XYZ file of C-alpha atoms in Angstrom:
724
model
C -13.622 -4.790 -17.191
C -14.207 -8.525 -16.561
C -14.977 -9.366 -12.951
C -13.567 -12.878 -12.623
C -12.282 -14.399 -9.398
C -8.967 -13.137 -7.996
C -5.901 -15.185 -8.832
C -3.256 -16.714 -6.562
C 0.208 -17.390 -7.972
C 3.172 -18.775 -6.087
C 6.374 -17.945 -7.968
C 8.777 -19.005 -5.244
C 11.627 -21.105 -6.637
C 10.164 -20.916 -10.137
C 11.459 -17.719 -11.683
C 15.207 -17.905 -11.186
C 15.893 -18.864 -14.805
C 13.368 -16.563 -16.460
C 15.660 -13.573 -16.739
C 19.027 -14.617 -18.104
C 19.939 -11.008 -18.792
C 19.987 -10.118 -15.113
C 23.417 -9.125 -13.906
C 23.213 -10.799 -10.518
C 26.648 -9.610 -9.444
C 25.902 -5.946 -10.100
C 22.461 -6.203 -8.524
C 23.987 -7.762 -5.420
C 26.499 -4.899 -5.205
C 23.732 -2.329 -5.532
C 21.732 -4.030 -2.777
C 24.817 -4.116 -0.552
C 25.435 -0.409 -1.130
C 21.844 0.483 -0.225
C 22.129 -1.520 2.986
C 25.482 0.054 3.778
C 24.121 3.580 3.354
C 21.069 2.666 5.427
C 23.133 1.146 8.241
C 25.490 4.147 8.304
C 22.443 6.391 8.572
C 21.196 4.448 11.593
C 24.633 4.276 13.198
C 25.100 8.031 12.812
C 21.898 8.782 14.724
C 22.049 5.698 16.946
C 18.358 5.552 16.086
C 16.089 4.367 13.323
C 14.481 1.251 11.874
C 16.926 -1.267 10.410
C 14.586 -4.295 10.344
C 12.026 -3.307 7.735
C 14.499 -1.155 5.845
C 16.845 -4.072 5.236
C 14.161 -6.622 4.423
C 12.693 -4.398 1.668
C 15.924 -3.585 -0.182
C 15.461 -5.998 -3.075
C 11.780 -5.076 -3.431
C 12.614 -1.413 -3.992
C 15.754 -2.024 -6.042
C 13.893 -4.373 -8.387
C 11.199 -1.786 -8.937
C 13.785 0.834 -9.889
C 15.707 -1.343 -12.342
C 12.671 -3.159 -13.741
C 11.833 -0.753 -16.544
C 8.237 -0.981 -15.291
C 8.218 2.002 -12.931
C 7.667 5.378 -14.605
C 10.113 7.689 -12.861
C 12.884 10.116 -13.688
C 15.299 10.950 -10.839
C 16.189 14.222 -12.581
C 12.508 15.195 -12.720
C 11.229 13.308 -9.662
C 7.881 15.090 -9.376
C 6.965 14.826 -13.042
C 3.141 14.652 -12.954
C 3.120 11.671 -15.310
C 5.206 9.503 -12.976
C 3.973 6.428 -11.186
C 3.286 7.125 -7.516
C 5.167 5.417 -4.703
C 3.664 5.343 -1.216
C 5.684 4.187 1.773
C 2.927 2.768 3.933
C 5.836 1.432 5.980
C 6.791 5.039 6.607
C 9.375 4.179 9.241
C 11.707 2.662 6.644
C 13.457 5.954 5.935
C 16.984 4.484 6.130
C 16.050 2.475 3.029
C 14.629 5.539 1.270
C 17.614 7.730 2.095
C 20.115 4.989 1.284
C 18.469 4.423 -2.097
C 18.364 8.129 -2.931
C 22.037 8.435 -2.014
C 22.855 5.568 -4.374
C 20.861 7.111 -7.224
C 22.188 10.654 -6.996
C 25.773 9.637 -6.294
C 25.552 7.391 -9.373
C 24.256 10.291 -11.446
C 27.234 12.373 -10.370
C 29.613 9.606 -11.416
C 28.166 9.466 -14.927
C 28.505 13.234 -15.290
C 24.840 14.211 -14.894
C 24.277 17.865 -14.000
C 21.430 18.744 -11.678
C 20.396 21.240 -9.032
C 20.158 19.272 -5.804
C 17.943 21.843 -4.096
C 15.585 22.202 -7.034
C 14.783 18.500 -7.221
C 15.323 17.910 -3.480
C 18.001 15.328 -4.097
C 19.921 14.196 -1.050
C 23.618 14.997 -0.796
C 25.264 11.981 0.813
C 26.274 14.000 3.884
C 22.579 14.334 4.750
C 22.684 10.734 5.947
C 24.738 11.913 8.908
C 21.988 14.333 9.981
C 19.318 11.670 10.190
C 16.758 12.343 12.910
C 18.158 15.781 13.694
C 16.154 18.985 13.344
C 18.466 20.322 10.641
C 18.471 17.007 8.811
C 16.354 14.118 7.626
C 13.093 13.116 9.238
C 12.630 9.814 11.011
C 9.561 9.058 8.879
C 8.884 9.541 5.178
C 7.973 13.021 3.907
C 6.521 13.554 0.455
C 8.751 16.409 -0.663
C 11.495 13.893 -1.463
C 11.987 11.928 -4.677
C 10.545 8.402 -4.566
C 8.072 9.506 -1.891
C 4.599 10.718 -2.760
C 3.024 10.723 0.696
C 4.021 11.693 4.209
C 3.624 8.529 6.241
C 4.473 6.940 9.553
C 1.216 5.958 11.236
C 0.894 2.248 10.561
C -1.759 1.256 8.051
C -2.505 4.763 6.835
C -0.394 4.592 3.688
C -2.665 2.078 1.972
C -5.581 4.514 2.271
C -3.386 7.285 0.876
C -2.502 5.080 -2.076
C -6.191 4.317 -2.583
C -6.828 8.051 -2.861
C -4.112 8.443 -5.488
C -5.276 5.392 -7.438
C -8.924 6.483 -7.382
C -7.977 9.994 -8.468
C -5.898 8.930 -11.469
C -8.210 6.154 -12.605
C -11.274 8.399 -12.331
C -9.524 10.933 -14.562
C -8.816 8.376 -17.278
C -5.079 8.110 -16.544
C -3.054 4.899 -16.566
C -0.815 5.834 -13.629
C 0.325 2.988 -11.405
C 0.418 3.434 -7.648
C 2.996 1.230 -5.924
C 2.849 0.695 -2.166
C 5.673 -0.478 0.097
C 3.920 -2.050 3.064
C 4.807 -4.080 6.141
C 2.952 -7.233 7.075
C 2.004 -6.044 10.573
C -0.002 -3.227 8.989
C -2.631 -5.796 8.083
C -3.541 -5.744 11.780
C -4.612 -2.096 11.535
C -8.378 -1.706 11.182
C -8.212 1.020 8.581
C -6.072 -1.192 6.352
C -9.024 -3.606 6.279
C -11.271 -0.693 5.332
C -8.852 0.221 2.550
C -8.353 -3.352 1.280
C -12.094 -3.806 1.069
C -12.777 -0.545 -0.731
C -9.816 -0.788 -3.123
C -11.215 -4.054 -4.449
C -14.806 -2.789 -4.476
C -13.743 0.187 -6.584
C -11.706 -2.031 -8.914
C -8.464 -0.102 -8.470
C -6.315 -2.406 -10.562
C -3.779 0.399 -10.914
C -2.740 -0.094 -7.275
C 0.007 -2.626 -6.502
C 1.095 -3.526 -2.971
C 4.630 -4.804 -2.362
C 4.125 -6.455 1.005
C 7.165 -7.293 3.103
C 6.059 -10.590 4.648
C 8.784 -11.056 7.270
C 6.404 -12.162 10.068
C 7.466 -9.570 12.636
C 6.093 -6.309 13.971
C 7.697 -4.384 16.809
C 6.572 -6.573 19.692
C 6.859 -10.028 18.173
C 5.599 -12.424 15.549
C 2.464 -11.182 13.817
C 0.962 -14.657 14.291
C 0.447 -13.635 17.904
C -2.132 -11.198 16.549
C -3.283 -12.734 13.256
C -4.054 -16.384 13.970
C -5.875 -17.147 10.708
C -3.974 -17.816 7.449
C -2.364 -14.535 6.468
C -3.145 -14.866 2.784
C -6.867 -14.968 3.588
C -6.720 -11.360 4.749
C -5.974 -10.390 1.148
C -7.327 -13.142 -1.053
C -10.528 -13.215 0.988
C -11.078 -9.526 0.289
C -10.804 -10.031 -3.456
C -7.119 -9.285 -4.099
C -4.908 -11.052 -6.588
C -2.026 -12.550 -4.584
C 1.436 -13.390 -5.951
C 3.959 -14.997 -3.612
C 7.689 -14.570 -4.174
C 10.997 -14.691 -2.347
C 11.340 -11.051 -1.315
C 15.118 -11.173 -1.726
C 15.130 -12.792 -5.185
C 15.237 -10.105 -7.839
C 14.302 -12.503 -10.654
C 11.133 -13.597 -8.857
C 10.282 -10.053 -7.906
C 10.767 -8.883 -11.474
C 8.508 -11.606 -12.827
C 5.816 -10.701 -10.299
C 6.043 -6.989 -11.122
C 5.849 -7.739 -14.826
C 2.777 -9.950 -14.492
C 1.087 -7.413 -12.257
C 1.674 -4.479 -14.550
C 0.403 -6.449 -17.536
C -2.717 -7.268 -15.534
C -4.796 -10.388 -15.086
C -7.836 -9.368 -17.101
C -9.908 -9.167 -13.948
C -11.102 -6.258 -11.853
C -9.010 -6.978 -8.770
C -6.003 -5.167 -7.302
C -2.809 -7.099 -6.640
C -0.627 -7.683 -3.618
C 2.816 -9.215 -4.069
C 3.545 -11.181 -0.926
C 7.313 -10.892 -0.566
C 8.530 -13.633 1.776
C 11.567 -12.151 3.430
C 13.742 -11.930 6.503
C 13.363 -9.009 8.877
C 16.656 -7.232 9.401
C 18.358 -9.295 6.702
C 22.149 -8.873 6.991
C 21.739 -6.945 10.256
C 23.719 -9.146 12.576
C 22.387 -10.781 15.723
C 18.916 -9.298 15.319
C 18.386 -10.743 11.862
C 15.002 -12.482 11.666
C 13.934 -11.050 15.024
C 11.395 -8.419 16.010
C 14.195 -6.631 17.890
C 15.615 -5.517 14.554
C 12.549 -3.323 13.977
C 13.831 -0.232 15.742
C 16.960 -1.271 17.621
C 20.335 -0.170 16.217
C 23.139 -2.683 16.563
C 25.904 -2.002 19.048
C 28.842 -0.218 17.470
C 31.158 -3.231 17.347
C 28.426 -5.322 15.801
C 27.718 -2.563 13.264
C 31.355 -2.690 12.172
C 31.143 -6.467 11.771
C 27.864 -6.151 9.820
C 29.493 -3.723 7.403
C 32.482 -6.016 6.903
C 30.209 -8.955 6.081
C 28.505 -6.745 3.502
C 31.935 -6.228 1.917
C 32.874 -2.840 3.391
C 35.990 -2.782 5.582
C 35.127 0.621 7.037
C 37.358 2.460 9.526
C 34.624 1.847 12.095
C 35.656 4.427 14.682
C 32.785 5.197 17.037
C 31.305 8.632 16.392
C 33.130 9.058 13.070
C 30.591 7.810 10.555
C 31.740 10.345 7.966
C 34.812 8.201 7.434
C 32.622 5.131 7.040
C 30.446 6.942 4.520
C 33.487 8.107 2.541
C 34.758 4.530 2.381
C 31.453 3.173 1.073
C 31.124 5.989 -1.476
C 34.488 4.985 -2.938
C 33.037 1.515 -3.501
C 30.524 2.960 -5.949
C 32.585 2.917 -9.143
C 31.607 4.455 -12.464
C 30.893 1.089 -14.060
C 28.312 0.195 -11.411
C 26.840 3.704 -11.535
C 26.447 3.477 -15.319
C 24.651 0.153 -14.941
C 22.141 1.622 -12.483
C 21.519 4.802 -14.475
C 21.012 2.826 -17.668
C 18.332 0.799 -15.892
C 16.691 3.940 -14.556
C 16.515 5.396 -18.067
C 13.952 2.753 -18.977
C 11.689 4.100 -16.288
C 12.165 7.636 -17.557
C 11.145 6.509 -21.045
C 7.772 5.436 -19.637
C 6.859 8.992 -18.667
C 4.037 10.259 -20.892
C 3.850 13.681 -22.488
C 2.024 16.039 -20.144
C -0.046 17.729 -22.859
C -1.167 14.344 -24.077
C -2.138 13.438 -20.531
C -4.295 16.547 -20.232
C -5.901 15.736 -23.579
C -6.526 12.212 -22.333
C -8.342 13.561 -19.276
C -10.439 15.856 -21.447
C -11.355 12.930 -23.672
C -12.236 10.720 -20.699
C -14.338 13.443 -19.047
C -16.396 15.016 -21.841
C -18.661 17.826 -20.738
C -16.781 18.352 -17.490
C -14.808 21.507 -16.816
C -11.082 20.915 -16.300
C -10.584 23.569 -13.675
C -9.148 23.502 -10.184
C -11.987 23.865 -7.673
C -9.903 26.296 -5.632
C -9.788 28.595 -8.675
C -13.573 28.929 -8.598
C -14.674 32.208 -7.065
C -17.933 33.233 -5.492
C -20.255 34.555 -8.205
C -21.107 38.222 -7.755
C -24.744 37.151 -8.012
C -25.299 33.833 -6.302
C -27.332 31.225 -8.187
C -30.901 31.023 -6.850
C -30.354 27.554 -5.399
C -27.605 28.934 -3.149
C -29.811 31.629 -1.632
C -32.102 30.769 1.270
C -35.094 32.994 1.945
C -34.633 35.103 5.049
C -37.186 34.530 7.742
C -37.781 30.926 6.685
C -36.287 27.843 8.292
C -33.638 25.671 6.644
C -31.110 23.218 8.005
C -27.483 24.127 7.431
C -27.010 20.576 6.093
C -29.394 21.611 3.314
C -27.011 24.436 2.436
C -24.045 22.074 2.105
C -26.185 19.758 -0.016
C -26.926 22.495 -2.545
C -23.378 23.898 -2.524
C -21.772 20.494 -3.081
C -24.162 19.802 -5.935
C -23.357 23.202 -7.470
C -19.588 22.714 -7.122
C -19.782 19.257 -8.701
C -21.046 20.909 -11.902
C -18.279 23.524 -11.922
C -15.173 21.312 -11.852
C -14.140 17.831 -12.922
C -12.021 17.536 -9.786
C -14.475 17.560 -6.881
C -15.058 14.340 -4.920
C -17.546 13.576 -2.171
C -18.557 10.778 0.161
C -20.007 9.938 3.568
C -19.591 7.214 6.161
C -22.829 5.316 5.429
C -24.769 8.481 6.312
C -25.428 9.948 2.877
C -29.208 10.004 3.348
C -28.903 11.793 6.679
C -26.108 14.238 5.883
C -27.448 14.891 2.372
C -24.371 14.275 0.224
C -26.335 12.147 -2.232
C -27.504 14.911 -4.570
C -23.919 15.771 -5.517
C -22.817 12.131 -5.614
C -25.539 11.275 -8.132
C -24.334 13.748 -10.754
C -21.510 11.471 -11.918
C -22.273 8.494 -9.730
C -20.341 6.406 -7.253
C -16.856 5.217 -8.230
C -16.935 1.455 -8.671
C -15.908 -1.239 -11.131
C -18.712 -0.325 -13.521
C -18.354 3.443 -13.115
C -14.643 4.257 -12.836
C -15.176 7.924 -13.774
C -17.572 8.702 -10.919
C -16.989 11.373 -8.320
C -18.846 9.947 -5.345
C -17.559 7.447 -2.813
C -19.556 4.806 -1.007
C -17.274 4.405 1.986
C -19.533 2.466 4.315
C -18.827 2.573 8.038
C -15.136 3.223 7.636
C -14.351 6.692 8.941
C -10.564 6.316 9.125
C -10.140 5.179 5.540
C -12.695 7.739 4.365
C -10.746 10.633 5.844
C -7.301 9.438 4.772
C -8.302 8.531 1.215
C -10.280 11.738 0.723
C -7.619 14.036 2.132
C -4.804 12.295 0.243
C -6.371 12.655 -3.193
C -6.321 16.438 -2.706
C -2.542 16.330 -2.172
C -1.522 14.953 -5.553
C -0.875 17.234 -8.521
C -2.223 15.847 -11.777
C -0.867 16.602 -15.263
C -1.764 20.152 -16.189
C -1.364 21.267 -12.569
C -4.855 20.138 -11.645
C -5.520 19.380 -8.008
C -8.712 17.894 -6.608
C -10.870 18.999 -3.691
C -12.791 16.570 -1.535
C -15.509 16.612 1.094
C -16.090 13.701 3.436
C -18.847 13.544 5.983
C -19.887 11.929 9.205
C -21.653 13.048 12.358
C -19.639 15.494 14.412
C -19.508 13.049 17.297
C -17.720 10.508 15.063
C -15.077 12.873 13.699
C -12.763 11.807 16.523
C -12.309 8.527 14.642
C -10.984 10.515 11.671
C -8.664 12.700 13.705
C -5.428 10.822 13.079
C -6.047 10.610 9.354
C -6.711 14.345 9.256
C -3.601 14.946 11.356
C -1.452 12.995 8.893
C -2.890 14.970 5.986
C -2.186 18.251 7.772
C 1.406 17.191 8.397
C 1.767 16.468 4.687
C 0.428 19.939 3.892
C 2.991 21.433 6.276
C 6.078 19.556 5.086
C 5.193 19.676 1.385
C 3.393 22.975 0.705
C 3.868 22.530 -3.053
C 1.209 19.812 -2.846
C -0.942 21.376 -0.151
C -4.470 20.042 -0.419
C -7.845 21.540 0.473
C -10.537 19.318 1.908
C -13.740 19.687 3.886
C -14.431 17.434 6.835
C -18.172 17.760 7.302
C -19.093 17.403 10.978
C -22.830 16.961 10.681
C -25.585 16.955 13.300
C -23.507 19.108 15.617
C -24.739 19.948 19.117
C -27.622 18.231 20.941
C -29.615 18.121 17.700
C -29.570 14.313 17.418
C -31.227 14.228 20.806
C -33.276 11.072 20.377
C -30.180 8.963 19.799
C -28.761 9.843 23.175
C -25.210 10.775 24.211
C -23.629 8.377 21.682
C -24.667 10.767 18.906
C -24.638 14.209 20.540
C -22.002 16.315 18.775
C -20.838 18.265 21.787
C -17.078 17.985 22.206
C -15.642 16.980 18.815
C -14.199 20.368 17.865
C -11.735 20.296 20.763
C -9.505 17.977 18.688
C -9.512 20.048 15.532
C -9.103 23.374 17.323
C -5.731 22.054 18.430
C -4.423 20.946 15.028
C -2.473 23.504 12.996
C -3.555 23.861 9.384
C -7.301 23.313 9.810
C -10.030 25.557 11.190
C -13.440 24.791 12.620
C -16.235 26.724 10.893
C -19.636 26.925 12.586
C -22.091 29.045 10.563
C -25.295 30.119 12.286
C -27.653 29.684 9.350
C -27.885 28.378 5.782
C -26.779 31.590 4.070
C -23.736 31.869 6.315
C -22.897 28.261 5.417
C -22.795 29.126 1.711
C -20.606 32.179 2.310
C -18.178 30.327 4.550
C -17.796 27.513 2.009
C -16.863 29.970 -0.711
C -14.441 31.671 1.648
C -12.784 28.365 2.576
C -12.458 27.480 -1.106
C -10.728 30.794 -1.799
C -8.297 30.323 1.090
C -7.517 26.706 0.244
C -7.046 25.758 3.886
C -8.795 22.598 5.124
C -11.846 23.086 7.309
C -13.975 21.129 9.739
C -17.465 22.379 8.953
C -20.258 22.124 11.500
C -23.772 21.657 10.153
C -27.064 20.960 11.902
C -29.832 18.455 11.257
C -33.016 20.382 12.226
C -34.394 23.318 10.297
C -33.324 26.535 11.970
C -34.071 30.170 11.306
C -32.493 31.868 8.314
C -31.909 35.254 9.890
C -33.366 38.407 8.419
C -30.491 40.736 7.658
C -32.335 44.068 7.757
C -30.685 45.215 10.982
C -27.714 42.862 11.139
C -24.675 42.493 8.863
C -24.986 40.377 5.707
C -24.213 36.686 5.868
C -20.831 37.275 4.239
C -19.591 38.837 7.481
C -19.519 35.327 8.938
C -16.114 34.835 7.265
C -14.583 37.173 9.845
C -15.126 34.508 12.466
C -17.316 36.879 14.458
C -19.526 39.870 13.745
C -21.818 42.222 15.642
C -25.276 40.696 15.531
C -26.701 43.405 17.795
C -24.990 46.582 19.004
C -25.060 48.089 22.459
C -27.889 50.576 22.886
C -25.678 52.876 25.011
C -28.608 53.433 27.363
C -26.590 53.764 30.595
C -27.533 50.265 31.730
C -24.904 47.766 32.764
C -23.193 46.494 29.608
C -22.743 42.844 28.750
C -21.639 41.099 25.574
C -23.114 37.748 24.643
C -20.734 35.788 22.384
C -22.995 33.191 20.788
C -22.144 30.173 18.621
C -24.753 27.853 17.128
C -27.887 28.787 15.187
C -30.413 27.347 17.636
C -28.490 28.863 20.533
C -28.805 32.264 18.882
C -32.557 31.776 18.391
C -32.927 30.892 22.064
C -30.815 33.874 23.136
C -33.002 36.195 21.073
C -36.072 34.782 22.806
C -34.634 35.873 26.172
C -33.468 39.281 24.979
C -36.470 41.374 26.159
C -36.032 40.082 29.700
C -32.280 40.616 29.672
C -32.579 44.151 28.376
C -34.651 45.243 31.362
C -31.466 45.515 33.390
C -28.640 45.301 30.874
C -27.370 46.939 27.734
C -26.840 43.817 25.637
C -24.515 43.440 22.680
C -24.678 40.146 20.792
C -21.606 38.835 19.032
C -22.251 36.067 16.500
C -19.279 33.678 16.530
C -18.728 31.442 13.518
C -15.049 30.545 14.011
C -12.848 31.702 16.896
C -9.791 30.795 14.822
C -10.887 32.978 11.915
C -11.439 35.872 14.277
C -7.959 35.461 15.730
C -6.670 35.511 12.167
C -8.583 38.744 11.564
C -7.013 40.258 14.678
C -3.595 39.657 13.144
C -4.481 40.767 9.615
C -6.754 43.718 10.366
C -6.577 44.683 14.055
C -8.688 47.798 13.505
C -11.584 45.866 12.013
C -11.333 43.171 14.671
C -11.387 45.834 17.388
C -14.518 47.339 15.879
C -16.227 43.977 16.098
C -15.024 42.968 19.532
C -12.605 44.975 21.654
C -10.224 43.701 24.272
C -12.026 45.785 26.883
C -15.262 43.954 26.156
C -13.754 40.661 27.285
C -14.203 41.825 30.864
C -17.995 41.712 30.558
C -18.521 38.993 27.973
C -20.583 35.872 28.527
C -20.042 33.050 26.023
C -22.769 30.629 24.928
C -22.161 27.510 22.834
C -24.354 24.480 22.234
C -21.438 22.215 22.991
C -17.958 22.302 24.529
C -17.564 25.631 26.424
C -13.883 25.816 25.519
C -14.784 26.569 21.908
C -15.464 30.168 22.959
C -12.719 30.610 25.559
C -10.801 32.922 23.160
C -13.500 35.571 23.775
C -13.024 35.522 27.549
C -10.280 36.326 30.007
C -8.586 33.237 31.471
C -10.011 33.684 34.974
C -13.548 33.918 33.603
C -13.773 30.495 31.949
C -15.886 28.560 34.476
C -18.186 31.389 35.485
C -18.926 32.983 32.123
C -18.612 30.127 29.628
C -22.049 28.623 29.126
C -22.149 25.354 27.260
C -22.299 21.615 27.805
C -19.689 19.885 29.926
C -21.347 16.525 30.524
C -23.016 13.766 28.543
C -26.711 14.421 28.058
C -29.750 12.143 27.889
C -31.845 10.783 25.069
C -34.875 12.782 23.978
C -36.259 15.108 21.317
C -33.890 18.012 20.623
C -36.115 20.494 22.456
C -36.088 18.347 25.597
C -32.332 17.805 25.375
C -31.789 21.564 25.089
C -33.860 21.924 28.268
C -31.789 19.267 30.065
C -28.652 21.128 28.992
C -30.104 24.427 30.194
C -29.834 25.886 26.708
C -33.548 26.436 26.113
C -34.689 30.077 26.360
C -35.526 29.842 30.060
C -32.349 27.986 30.902
C -30.235 30.436 28.930
C -31.859 33.399 30.673
C -31.135 31.895 34.089
C -27.547 31.058 33.177
C -26.879 34.529 31.765
C -28.353 36.266 34.795
C -26.229 34.089 37.059
C -23.128 34.834 34.976
C -23.712 38.594 35.203
C -22.755 38.338 38.870
C -19.189 37.801 37.692
C -19.160 40.718 35.264
């Protein structure tokens, strides 16, 4: 693909006569109906976002009637469709108003469809906006015309980048359209996404940017003082400027963008518009962003739109009925005829699968989550017992192995590939860029937010043939907090749209005090506290390399996202002669050493972290002089709680409730990670870990400072036995 300079076109006031076939009167009526449905939705809840919803009406309507957007409202999740991402995820009144218009029009032309099957919105749903039994305040991907769950500003562009990278790297011509607000450019991760989208050459991604100059608090110029266009053109984007309320100009811009500019740059269409257009006193003000008009003003707004509604406070059903009557069959037929052109763009699914196979010769078209653990592990996935190997070495070999098993595995790191060891897998098909669009590796750079959102999102899109990708993205454990919101958004999408539930691995590398020399800025001590709290993801912390392999296979089989802890230094690969096999790690906990039943005072040591276990074993002879010691290896408290629900008898055999009374927990990080193995009153006294920032030094010295070296552990355990 040629890599010429990005283009800048200004089509304002130049395209009005280009499309003589446009029925301006009908288009104006359709736009008015969308606004009316949106405003009724907001009035019903006395809540919502009128400003951005109203200013984007023509942008969305033009896309739907353009004949350029591959979409069928009667088969809204057809895998060959173009994707639409609402980066401005708060503009749900616009989404719901548009869906109401589409499906009410289909009814008027006699179309038969199962509303529940395709998740179409009955018009009465508008009156349940922002109620628990109704429509969400932000966009959710289970709905037609919505392919991502969004709401956190700036995140949607990274989601769209994931979709665009996925489809382009599979040889598909899918377009990814993004509805975005101008204030989102302020968000740091949107810079990360803009930069990477151009670097990767994702020309299949098109941003429709609502340039109305206002965020929530005021004019965006109060934040962005340099020329706005530079924030896109300067990052290598093609920029087209249009009047965001002029359908002819919008249509010309969409057409030019879809045809392409014979360069390797993505395109943003800068839609100059008015925030809260047609929304009364707050038109062209930041106050329109999330402030519903007063009831009397709402009635006046509706009248100016052409709808003389009853306008009785609290009786929006009557208003909705009035507007619905305004949608006549002639107007409905016009809209549906336009939508048919988009349906005709949908490719045959079998041909799409064949196209992927042709684009990816020699690669296996198989879902990674369908890959099972071989009965006999390949030699490269087996680490010799009694030797030393870093758990990061185990992930390196497993990722490389998985990359050869499926065409749908993707991997990248936050400028830490050489340290976290993701490079071996990345090199198999190379990094995705303008010269290598079919790669499977990502060079994210120092951009953790975009890395997490892009990587998680690409796992949540179903390709033709039912294929669904898996991704792994890596940074140091201490930096995973910067990815937390992106992961949270992905988990919400999994929850609200289980049909597209994605599996991804967030690799939290260099966990614990192991990066000692770097000091407290790099000690991975407290990161898991965030991800323990999120539903839909579990923290896995294998003790050695063989456990790491087993837990990765287990996670793949479950298909539930994980945060995987791995260590930098070489640590002992445990001999399994007298302890359970490494596969027992998938229980979340297993008996590493049983009680001797020698009439001494019993204690249980619940241990997490490979080096911590090695140090505990070094103290064992001293401890056993006065105590009967059982050692419980803990690899995931959440997995063990899951085992307690699924197989209480097995869980009891590993760790009984009675044993909590004399358990001492040891973790090379946040003590709370192991609180589930203690009784609530025992947390401070019997939870040994790190609860302060440590100092810089070699790992051995830092372990000593933390009191987690063999001598320190012995002293802490003996002290804790006073409370048993």
